[in-house]
PDB file of C-alpha atoms in Angstrom:
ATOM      1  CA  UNK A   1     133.264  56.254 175.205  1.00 52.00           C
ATOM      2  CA  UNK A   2     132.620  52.599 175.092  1.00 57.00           C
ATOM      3  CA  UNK A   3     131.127  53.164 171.239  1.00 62.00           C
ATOM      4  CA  UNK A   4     133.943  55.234 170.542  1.00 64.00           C
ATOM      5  CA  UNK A   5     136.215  52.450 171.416  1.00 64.00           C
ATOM      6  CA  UNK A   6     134.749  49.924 170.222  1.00 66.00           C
ATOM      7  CA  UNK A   7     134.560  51.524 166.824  1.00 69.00           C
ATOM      8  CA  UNK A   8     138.023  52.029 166.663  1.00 69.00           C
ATOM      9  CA  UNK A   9     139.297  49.336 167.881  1.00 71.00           C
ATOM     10  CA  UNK A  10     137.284  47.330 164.412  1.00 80.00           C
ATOM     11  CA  UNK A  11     139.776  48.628 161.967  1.00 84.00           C
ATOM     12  CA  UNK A  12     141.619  45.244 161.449  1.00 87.00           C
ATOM     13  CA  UNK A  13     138.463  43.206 161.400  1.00 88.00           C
ATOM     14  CA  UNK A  14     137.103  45.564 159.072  1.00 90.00           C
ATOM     15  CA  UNK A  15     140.139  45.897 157.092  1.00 91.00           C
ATOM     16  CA  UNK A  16     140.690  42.232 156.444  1.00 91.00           C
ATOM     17  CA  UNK A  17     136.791  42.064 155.702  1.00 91.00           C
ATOM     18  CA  UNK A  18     137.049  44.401 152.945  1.00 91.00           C
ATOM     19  CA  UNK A  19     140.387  43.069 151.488  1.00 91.00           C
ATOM     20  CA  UNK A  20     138.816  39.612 151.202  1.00 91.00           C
ATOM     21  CA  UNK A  21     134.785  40.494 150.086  1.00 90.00           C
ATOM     22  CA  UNK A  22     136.482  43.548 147.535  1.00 89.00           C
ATOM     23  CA  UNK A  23     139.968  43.189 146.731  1.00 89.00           C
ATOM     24  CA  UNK A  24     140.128  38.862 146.366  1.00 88.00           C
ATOM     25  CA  UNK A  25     142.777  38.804 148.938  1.00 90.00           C
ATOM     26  CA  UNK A  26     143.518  35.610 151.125  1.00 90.00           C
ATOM     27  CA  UNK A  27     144.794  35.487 154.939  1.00 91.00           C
ATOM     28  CA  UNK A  28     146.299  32.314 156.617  1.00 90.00           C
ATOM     29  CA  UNK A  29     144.478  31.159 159.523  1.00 91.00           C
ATOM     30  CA  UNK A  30     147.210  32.782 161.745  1.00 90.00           C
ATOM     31  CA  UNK A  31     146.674  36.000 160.665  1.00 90.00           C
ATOM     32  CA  UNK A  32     142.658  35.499 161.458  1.00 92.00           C
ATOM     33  CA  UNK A  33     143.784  34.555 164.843  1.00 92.00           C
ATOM     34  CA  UNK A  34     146.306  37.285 164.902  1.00 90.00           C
ATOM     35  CA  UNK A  35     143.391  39.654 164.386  1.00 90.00           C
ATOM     36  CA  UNK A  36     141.155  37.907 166.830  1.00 91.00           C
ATOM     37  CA  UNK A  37     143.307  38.239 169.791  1.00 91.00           C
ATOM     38  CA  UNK A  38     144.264  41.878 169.189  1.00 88.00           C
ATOM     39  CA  UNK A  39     141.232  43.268 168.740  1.00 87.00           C
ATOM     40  CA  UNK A  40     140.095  41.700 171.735  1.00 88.00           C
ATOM     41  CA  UNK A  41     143.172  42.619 173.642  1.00 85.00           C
ATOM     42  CA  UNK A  42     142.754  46.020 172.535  1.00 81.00           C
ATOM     43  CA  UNK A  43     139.124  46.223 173.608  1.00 82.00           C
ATOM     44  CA  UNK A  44     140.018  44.217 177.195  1.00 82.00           C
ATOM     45  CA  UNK A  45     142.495  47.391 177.733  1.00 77.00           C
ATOM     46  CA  UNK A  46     140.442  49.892 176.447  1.00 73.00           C
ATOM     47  CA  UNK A  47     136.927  48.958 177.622  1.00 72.00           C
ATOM     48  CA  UNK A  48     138.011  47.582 181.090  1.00 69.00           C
ATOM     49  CA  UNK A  49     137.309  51.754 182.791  1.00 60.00           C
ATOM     50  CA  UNK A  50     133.931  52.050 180.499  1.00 56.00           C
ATOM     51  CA  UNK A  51     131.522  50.351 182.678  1.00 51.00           C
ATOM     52  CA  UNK A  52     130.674  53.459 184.917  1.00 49.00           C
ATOM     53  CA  UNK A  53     129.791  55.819 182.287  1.00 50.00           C
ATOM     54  CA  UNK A  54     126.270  57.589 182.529  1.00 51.00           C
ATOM     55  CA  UNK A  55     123.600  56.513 180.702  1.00 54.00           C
ATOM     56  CA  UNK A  56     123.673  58.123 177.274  1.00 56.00           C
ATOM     57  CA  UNK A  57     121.010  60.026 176.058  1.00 63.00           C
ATOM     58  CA  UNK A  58     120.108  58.821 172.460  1.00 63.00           C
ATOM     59  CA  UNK A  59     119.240  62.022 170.063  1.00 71.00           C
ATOM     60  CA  UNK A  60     119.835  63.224 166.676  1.00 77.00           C
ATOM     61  CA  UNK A  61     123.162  64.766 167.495  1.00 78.00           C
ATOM     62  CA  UNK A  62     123.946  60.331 168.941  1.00 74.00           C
ATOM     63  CA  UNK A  63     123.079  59.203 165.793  1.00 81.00           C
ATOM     64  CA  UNK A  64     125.247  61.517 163.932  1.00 85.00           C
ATOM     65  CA  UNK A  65     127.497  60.839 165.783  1.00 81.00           C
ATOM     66  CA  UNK A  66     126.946  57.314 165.639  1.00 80.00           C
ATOM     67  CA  UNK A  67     127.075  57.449 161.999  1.00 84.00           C
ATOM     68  CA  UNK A  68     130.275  59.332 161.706  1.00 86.00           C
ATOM     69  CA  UNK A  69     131.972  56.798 163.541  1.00 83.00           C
ATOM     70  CA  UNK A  70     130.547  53.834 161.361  1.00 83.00           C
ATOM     71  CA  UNK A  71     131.614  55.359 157.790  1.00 88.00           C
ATOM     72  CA  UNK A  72     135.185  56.266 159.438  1.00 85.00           C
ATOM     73  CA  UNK A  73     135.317  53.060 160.164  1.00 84.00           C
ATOM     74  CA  UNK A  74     134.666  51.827 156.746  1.00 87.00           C
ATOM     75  CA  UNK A  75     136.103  54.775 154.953  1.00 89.00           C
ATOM     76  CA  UNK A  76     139.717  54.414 156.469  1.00 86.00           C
ATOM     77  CA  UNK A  77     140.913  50.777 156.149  1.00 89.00           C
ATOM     78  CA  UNK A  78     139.074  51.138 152.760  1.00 90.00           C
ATOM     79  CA  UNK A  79     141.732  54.103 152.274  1.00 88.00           C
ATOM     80  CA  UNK A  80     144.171  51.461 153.489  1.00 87.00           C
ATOM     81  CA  UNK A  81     143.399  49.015 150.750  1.00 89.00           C
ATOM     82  CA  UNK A  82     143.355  51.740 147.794  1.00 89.00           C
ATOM     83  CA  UNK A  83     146.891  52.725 148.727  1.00 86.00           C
ATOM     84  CA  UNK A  84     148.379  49.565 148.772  1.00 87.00           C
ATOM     85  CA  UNK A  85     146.966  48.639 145.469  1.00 87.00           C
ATOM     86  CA  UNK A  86     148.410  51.671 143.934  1.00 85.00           C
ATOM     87  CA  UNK A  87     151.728  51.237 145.581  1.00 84.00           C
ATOM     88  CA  UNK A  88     151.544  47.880 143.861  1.00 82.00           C
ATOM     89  CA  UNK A  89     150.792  49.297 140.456  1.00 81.00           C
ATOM     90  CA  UNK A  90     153.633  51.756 141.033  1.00 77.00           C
ATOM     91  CA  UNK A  91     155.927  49.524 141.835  1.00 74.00           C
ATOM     92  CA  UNK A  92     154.988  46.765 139.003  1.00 73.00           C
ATOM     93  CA  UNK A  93     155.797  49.726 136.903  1.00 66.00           C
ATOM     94  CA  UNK A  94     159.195  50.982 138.211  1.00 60.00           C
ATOM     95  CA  UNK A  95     160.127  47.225 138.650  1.00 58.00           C
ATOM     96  CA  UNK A  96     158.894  46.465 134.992  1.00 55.00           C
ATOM     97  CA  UNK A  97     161.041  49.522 133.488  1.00 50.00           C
ATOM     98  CA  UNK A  98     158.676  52.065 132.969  1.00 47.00           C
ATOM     99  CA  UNK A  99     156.432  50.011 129.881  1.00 44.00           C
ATOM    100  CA  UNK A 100     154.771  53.225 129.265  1.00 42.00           C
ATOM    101  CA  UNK A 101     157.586  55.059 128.012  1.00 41.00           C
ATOM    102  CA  UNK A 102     158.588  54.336 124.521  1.00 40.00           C
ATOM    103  CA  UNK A 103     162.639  54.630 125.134  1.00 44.00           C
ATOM    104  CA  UNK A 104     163.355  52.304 127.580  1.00 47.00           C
ATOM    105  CA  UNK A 105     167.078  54.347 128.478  1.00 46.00           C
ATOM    106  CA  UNK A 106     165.280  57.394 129.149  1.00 44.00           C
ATOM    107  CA  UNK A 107     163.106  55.422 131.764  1.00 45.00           C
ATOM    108  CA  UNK A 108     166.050  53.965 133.375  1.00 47.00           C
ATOM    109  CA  UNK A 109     167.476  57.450 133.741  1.00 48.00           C
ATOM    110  CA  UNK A 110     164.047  58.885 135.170  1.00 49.00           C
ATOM    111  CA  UNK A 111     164.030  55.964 138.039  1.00 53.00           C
ATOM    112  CA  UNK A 112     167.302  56.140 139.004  1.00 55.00           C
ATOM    113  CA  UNK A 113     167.244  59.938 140.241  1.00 65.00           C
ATOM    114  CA  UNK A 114     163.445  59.619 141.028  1.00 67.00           C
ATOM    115  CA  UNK A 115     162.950  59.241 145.084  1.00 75.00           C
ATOM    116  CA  UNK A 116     160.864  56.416 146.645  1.00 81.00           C
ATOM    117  CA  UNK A 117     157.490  55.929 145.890  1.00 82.00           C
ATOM    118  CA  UNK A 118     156.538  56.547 149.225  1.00 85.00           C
ATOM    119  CA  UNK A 119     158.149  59.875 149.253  1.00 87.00           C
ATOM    120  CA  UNK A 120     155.990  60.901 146.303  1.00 84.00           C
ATOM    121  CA  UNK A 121     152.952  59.822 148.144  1.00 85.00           C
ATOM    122  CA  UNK A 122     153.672  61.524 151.398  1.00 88.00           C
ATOM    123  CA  UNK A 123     154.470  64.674 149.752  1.00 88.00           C
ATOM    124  CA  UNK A 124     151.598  64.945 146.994  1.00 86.00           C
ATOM    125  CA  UNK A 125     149.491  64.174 150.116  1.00 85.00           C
ATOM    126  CA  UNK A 126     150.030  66.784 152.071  1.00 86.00           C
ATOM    127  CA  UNK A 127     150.901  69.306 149.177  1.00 88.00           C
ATOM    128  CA  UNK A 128     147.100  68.834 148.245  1.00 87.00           C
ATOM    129  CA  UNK A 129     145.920  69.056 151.403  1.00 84.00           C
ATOM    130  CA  UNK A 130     147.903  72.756 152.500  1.00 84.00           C
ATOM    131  CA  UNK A 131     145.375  74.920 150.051  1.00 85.00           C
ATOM    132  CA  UNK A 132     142.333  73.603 153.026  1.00 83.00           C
ATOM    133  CA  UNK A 133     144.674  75.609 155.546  1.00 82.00           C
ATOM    134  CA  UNK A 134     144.757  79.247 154.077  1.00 81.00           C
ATOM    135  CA  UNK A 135     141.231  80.337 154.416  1.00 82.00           C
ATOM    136  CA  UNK A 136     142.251  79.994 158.437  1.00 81.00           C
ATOM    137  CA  UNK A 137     145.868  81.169 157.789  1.00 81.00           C
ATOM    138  CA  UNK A 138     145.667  84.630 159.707  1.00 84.00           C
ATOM    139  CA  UNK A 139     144.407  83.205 163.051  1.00 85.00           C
ATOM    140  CA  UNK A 140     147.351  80.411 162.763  1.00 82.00           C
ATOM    141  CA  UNK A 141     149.924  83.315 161.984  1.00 83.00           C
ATOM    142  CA  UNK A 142     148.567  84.791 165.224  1.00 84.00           C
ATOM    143  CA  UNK A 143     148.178  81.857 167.429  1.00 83.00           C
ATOM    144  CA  UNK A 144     152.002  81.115 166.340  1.00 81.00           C
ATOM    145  CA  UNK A 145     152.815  85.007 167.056  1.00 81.00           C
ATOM    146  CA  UNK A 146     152.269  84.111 170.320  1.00 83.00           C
ATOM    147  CA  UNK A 147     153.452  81.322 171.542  1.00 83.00           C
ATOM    148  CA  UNK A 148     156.167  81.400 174.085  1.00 85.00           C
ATOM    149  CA  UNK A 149     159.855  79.972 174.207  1.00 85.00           C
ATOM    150  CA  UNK A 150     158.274  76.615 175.881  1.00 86.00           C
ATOM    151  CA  UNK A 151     155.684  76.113 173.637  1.00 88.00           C
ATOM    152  CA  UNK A 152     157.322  76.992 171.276  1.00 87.00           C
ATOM    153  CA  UNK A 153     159.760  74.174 171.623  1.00 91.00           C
ATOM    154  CA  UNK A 154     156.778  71.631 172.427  1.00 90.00           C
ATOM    155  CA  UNK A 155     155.010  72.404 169.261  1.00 89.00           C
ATOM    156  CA  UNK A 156     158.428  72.130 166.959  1.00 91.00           C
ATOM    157  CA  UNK A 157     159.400  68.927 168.856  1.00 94.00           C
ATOM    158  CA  UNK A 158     155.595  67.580 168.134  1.00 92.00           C
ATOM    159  CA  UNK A 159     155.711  68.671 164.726  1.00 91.00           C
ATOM    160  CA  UNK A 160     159.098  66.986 164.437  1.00 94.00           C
ATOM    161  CA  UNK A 161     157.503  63.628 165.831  1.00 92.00           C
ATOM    162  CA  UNK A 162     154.968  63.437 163.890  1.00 91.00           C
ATOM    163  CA  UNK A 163     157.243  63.737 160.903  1.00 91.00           C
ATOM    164  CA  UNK A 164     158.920  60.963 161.681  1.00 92.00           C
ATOM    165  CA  UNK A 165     155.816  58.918 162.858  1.00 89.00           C
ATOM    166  CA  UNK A 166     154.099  59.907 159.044  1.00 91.00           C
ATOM    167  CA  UNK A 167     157.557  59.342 157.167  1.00 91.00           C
ATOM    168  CA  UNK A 168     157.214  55.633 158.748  1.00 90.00           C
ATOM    169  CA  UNK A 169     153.875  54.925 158.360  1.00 89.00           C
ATOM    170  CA  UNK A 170     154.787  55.521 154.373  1.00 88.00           C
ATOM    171  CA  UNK A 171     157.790  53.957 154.347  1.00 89.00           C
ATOM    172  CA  UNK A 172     156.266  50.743 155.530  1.00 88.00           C
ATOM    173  CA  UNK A 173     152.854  50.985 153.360  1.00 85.00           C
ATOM    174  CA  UNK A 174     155.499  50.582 150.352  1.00 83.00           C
ATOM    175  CA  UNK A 175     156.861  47.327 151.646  1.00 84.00           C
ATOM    176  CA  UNK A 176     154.385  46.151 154.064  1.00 84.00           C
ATOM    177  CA  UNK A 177     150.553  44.783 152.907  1.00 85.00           C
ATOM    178  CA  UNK A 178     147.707  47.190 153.938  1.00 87.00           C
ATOM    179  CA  UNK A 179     146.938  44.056 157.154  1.00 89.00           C
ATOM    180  CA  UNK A 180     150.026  44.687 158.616  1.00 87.00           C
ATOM    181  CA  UNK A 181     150.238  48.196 158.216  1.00 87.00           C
ATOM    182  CA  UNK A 182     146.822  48.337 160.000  1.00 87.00           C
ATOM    183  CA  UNK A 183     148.069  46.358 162.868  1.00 86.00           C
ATOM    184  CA  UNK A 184     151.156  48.257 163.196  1.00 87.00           C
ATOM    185  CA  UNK A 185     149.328  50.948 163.510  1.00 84.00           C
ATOM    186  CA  UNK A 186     146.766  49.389 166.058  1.00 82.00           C
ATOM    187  CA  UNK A 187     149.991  48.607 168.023  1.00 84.00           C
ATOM    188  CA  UNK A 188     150.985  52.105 168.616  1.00 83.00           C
ATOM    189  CA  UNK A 189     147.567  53.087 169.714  1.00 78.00           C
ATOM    190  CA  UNK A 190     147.774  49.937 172.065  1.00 79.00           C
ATOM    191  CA  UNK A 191     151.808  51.361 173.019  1.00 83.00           C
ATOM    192  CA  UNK A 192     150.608  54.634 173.981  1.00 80.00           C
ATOM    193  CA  UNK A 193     148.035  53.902 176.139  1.00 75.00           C
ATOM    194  CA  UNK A 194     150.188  50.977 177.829  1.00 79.00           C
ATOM    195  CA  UNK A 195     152.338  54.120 178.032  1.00 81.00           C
ATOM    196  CA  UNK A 196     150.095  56.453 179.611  1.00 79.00           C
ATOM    197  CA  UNK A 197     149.186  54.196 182.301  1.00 76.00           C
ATOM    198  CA  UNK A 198     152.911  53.909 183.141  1.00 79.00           C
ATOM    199  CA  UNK A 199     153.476  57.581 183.086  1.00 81.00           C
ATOM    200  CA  UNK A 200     150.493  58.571 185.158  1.00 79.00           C
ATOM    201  CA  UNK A 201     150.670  56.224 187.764  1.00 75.00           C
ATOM    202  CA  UNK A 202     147.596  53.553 186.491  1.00 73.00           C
ATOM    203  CA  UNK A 203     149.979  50.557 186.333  1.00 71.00           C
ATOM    204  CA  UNK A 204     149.250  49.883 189.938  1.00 76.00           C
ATOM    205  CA  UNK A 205     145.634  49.609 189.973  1.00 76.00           C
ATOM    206  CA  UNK A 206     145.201  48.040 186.674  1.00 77.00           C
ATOM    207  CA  UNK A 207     142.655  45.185 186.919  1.00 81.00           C
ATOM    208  CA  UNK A 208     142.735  41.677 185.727  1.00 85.00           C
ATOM    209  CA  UNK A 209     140.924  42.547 182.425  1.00 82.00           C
ATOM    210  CA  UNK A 210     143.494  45.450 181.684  1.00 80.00           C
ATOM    211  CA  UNK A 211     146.185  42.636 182.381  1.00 85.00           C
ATOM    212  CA  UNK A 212     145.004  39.702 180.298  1.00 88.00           C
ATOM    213  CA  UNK A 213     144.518  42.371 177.563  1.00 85.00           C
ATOM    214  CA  UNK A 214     148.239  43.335 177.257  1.00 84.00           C
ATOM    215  CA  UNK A 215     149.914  39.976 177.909  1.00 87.00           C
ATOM    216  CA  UNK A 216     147.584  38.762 174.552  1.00 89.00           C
ATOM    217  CA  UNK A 217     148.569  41.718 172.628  1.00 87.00           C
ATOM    218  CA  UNK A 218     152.130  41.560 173.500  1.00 85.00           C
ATOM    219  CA  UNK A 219     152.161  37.994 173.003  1.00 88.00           C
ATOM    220  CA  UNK A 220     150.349  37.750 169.490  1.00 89.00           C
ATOM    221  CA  UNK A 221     152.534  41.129 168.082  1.00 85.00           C
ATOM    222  CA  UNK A 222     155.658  39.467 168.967  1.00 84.00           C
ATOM    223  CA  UNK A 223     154.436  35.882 166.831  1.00 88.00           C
ATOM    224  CA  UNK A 224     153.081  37.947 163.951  1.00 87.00           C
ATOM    225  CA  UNK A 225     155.987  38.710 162.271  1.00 83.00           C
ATOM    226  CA  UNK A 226     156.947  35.278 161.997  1.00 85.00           C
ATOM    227  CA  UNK A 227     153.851  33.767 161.215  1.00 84.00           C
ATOM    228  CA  UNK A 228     152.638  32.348 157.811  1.00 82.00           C
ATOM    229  CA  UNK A 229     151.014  35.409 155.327  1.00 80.00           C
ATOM    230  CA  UNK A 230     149.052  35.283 152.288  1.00 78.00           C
ATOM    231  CA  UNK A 231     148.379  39.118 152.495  1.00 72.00           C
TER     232      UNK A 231
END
C-alpha cells in the first residue's frame, strides 16, 4: 500500500519533470512550491494508516508489480503532456483559420458548425477504445440482464457521473496547461478521500499527520489559482 501510494501520489513531480527535461517548458517558483506542498500533503494523508502493514514479501510477481507502477507513472503524465501539445496545435490551427485549406471561406464555414476540440477528443477516444469491449460483450449483456431495479439505478447514476467527471476533465485540458490539469486532478483524489473519512466516521480519530496534510493541501489549492504561471 505504502508503494502504491507513494507512486501515485508522484504524478505532478513527475509531470512537471517531464514538461521541463522534454517539452522546454518553464514553471515559476510558486508553482514548484505549489507542487512541493501537495505532494507532500497528499502523501501526509495518504501514508499516515501505512505504518502497520506486514512485511512484504519481495518476489517476481513484487517486481512486476513494482514495475507496472513505475512506467504508469511515467506513461500517464507523459500522456498528459502529448495531449496538451496537440490541443495546442489544434487550436493554433482553428485560431489561425484553418492554413491548410486552400479557400479560406470554406474553413470559416467548417469551424463555425464544428464542436469543441475537446468534444472531438473525448469522443474519438472512447469510439476507439469500444472495439476492446466486444470480444467480452456476451458476459456484459448478461451481467446487465441481471441486474436489479437498485442496481440498476446505481450503475446508470455512476455511469452518469462519470460522464460528467470525463466531459470536465476535457473541457479543462483545452483551456488549462497539462500542470494544472494534473493537480486538479490530484485534488479530487485528495477530495474523495477527505470525503470518505467524513462519510465513514474517520474524521474523529484522524491524527496530527492526517491533519497537517489537509490544512497544506487546502491551503496551497486555494493560492494556486492566483499564483504567477509560466506553464
Amino acid at each position: 500500500v505504502l508503494f502504491h501510494t507513494i507512486f501515485r501520489s508522484s504524478s505532478l513531480l513527475v509531470n512537471m519533470i517531464l514538461g521541463w527535461m522534454l517539452f522546454r517548458k518553464r514553471y515559476s517558483v510558486y508553482q514548484v512550491a505549489s507542487m512541493i506542498f501537495i505532494t507532500g500533503g497528499l502523501l501526509a494523508v495518504t501514508t499516515a494508516n501505512t505504518h502497520g502493514d506486514a512485511a512484504v514479501e519481495v518476489s517476481s510477481h513484487w517486481f512486476i508489480g513494482m514495475g507496472l507502477l513505475a512506467v504508469t507513472s511515467l506513461v500517464s503524465p507523459l500522456m498528459g503532456q502529448l495531449q496538451d501539445l496537440c490541443f495546442k496545435s489544434a487550436k493554433s490551427v482553428e485560431v489561425g483559420g484553418g492554413s491548410y485549406l486552400v479557400d479560406e471561406g470554406v474553413a470559416a464555414g467548417i469551424h463555425s458548425n464544428a464542436p469543441p476540440i475537446w468534444i472531438e477528443a473525448l469522443c474519438l477516444t472512447h469510439l476507439c477504445s469500444v472495439p476492446l469491449f466486444l470480444w467480452n460483450f456476451p458476459l456484459l449483456f448478461q451481467s446487465l440482464a441481471y441486474l436489479s431495479p437498485s442496481l440498476f439505478t446505481t450503475v446508470t447514476t455512476n455511469v452518469v457521473s462519470q460522464l460528467a467527471c470525463i466531459s470536465g476533465v476535457y473541457s479543462l485540458t483545452s483551456v488549462a496547461g497539462s500542470f494544472t490539469l494534473t493537480m486538479v486532478l490530484s485534488l479530487r483524489k485528495f477530495i474523495s478521500v477527505v470525503y470518505s473519512l467524513l462519510v465513514f466516521g474517520y474524521a474523529e480519530t484522524l491524527s496530527s499527520q492526517e491533519l497537517i496534510g489537509i490544512i497544506v493541501v487546502g491551503v496551497t489549492a486555494s493560492v494556486y489559482p492566483f499564483v504567477p504561471k509560466l506553464s
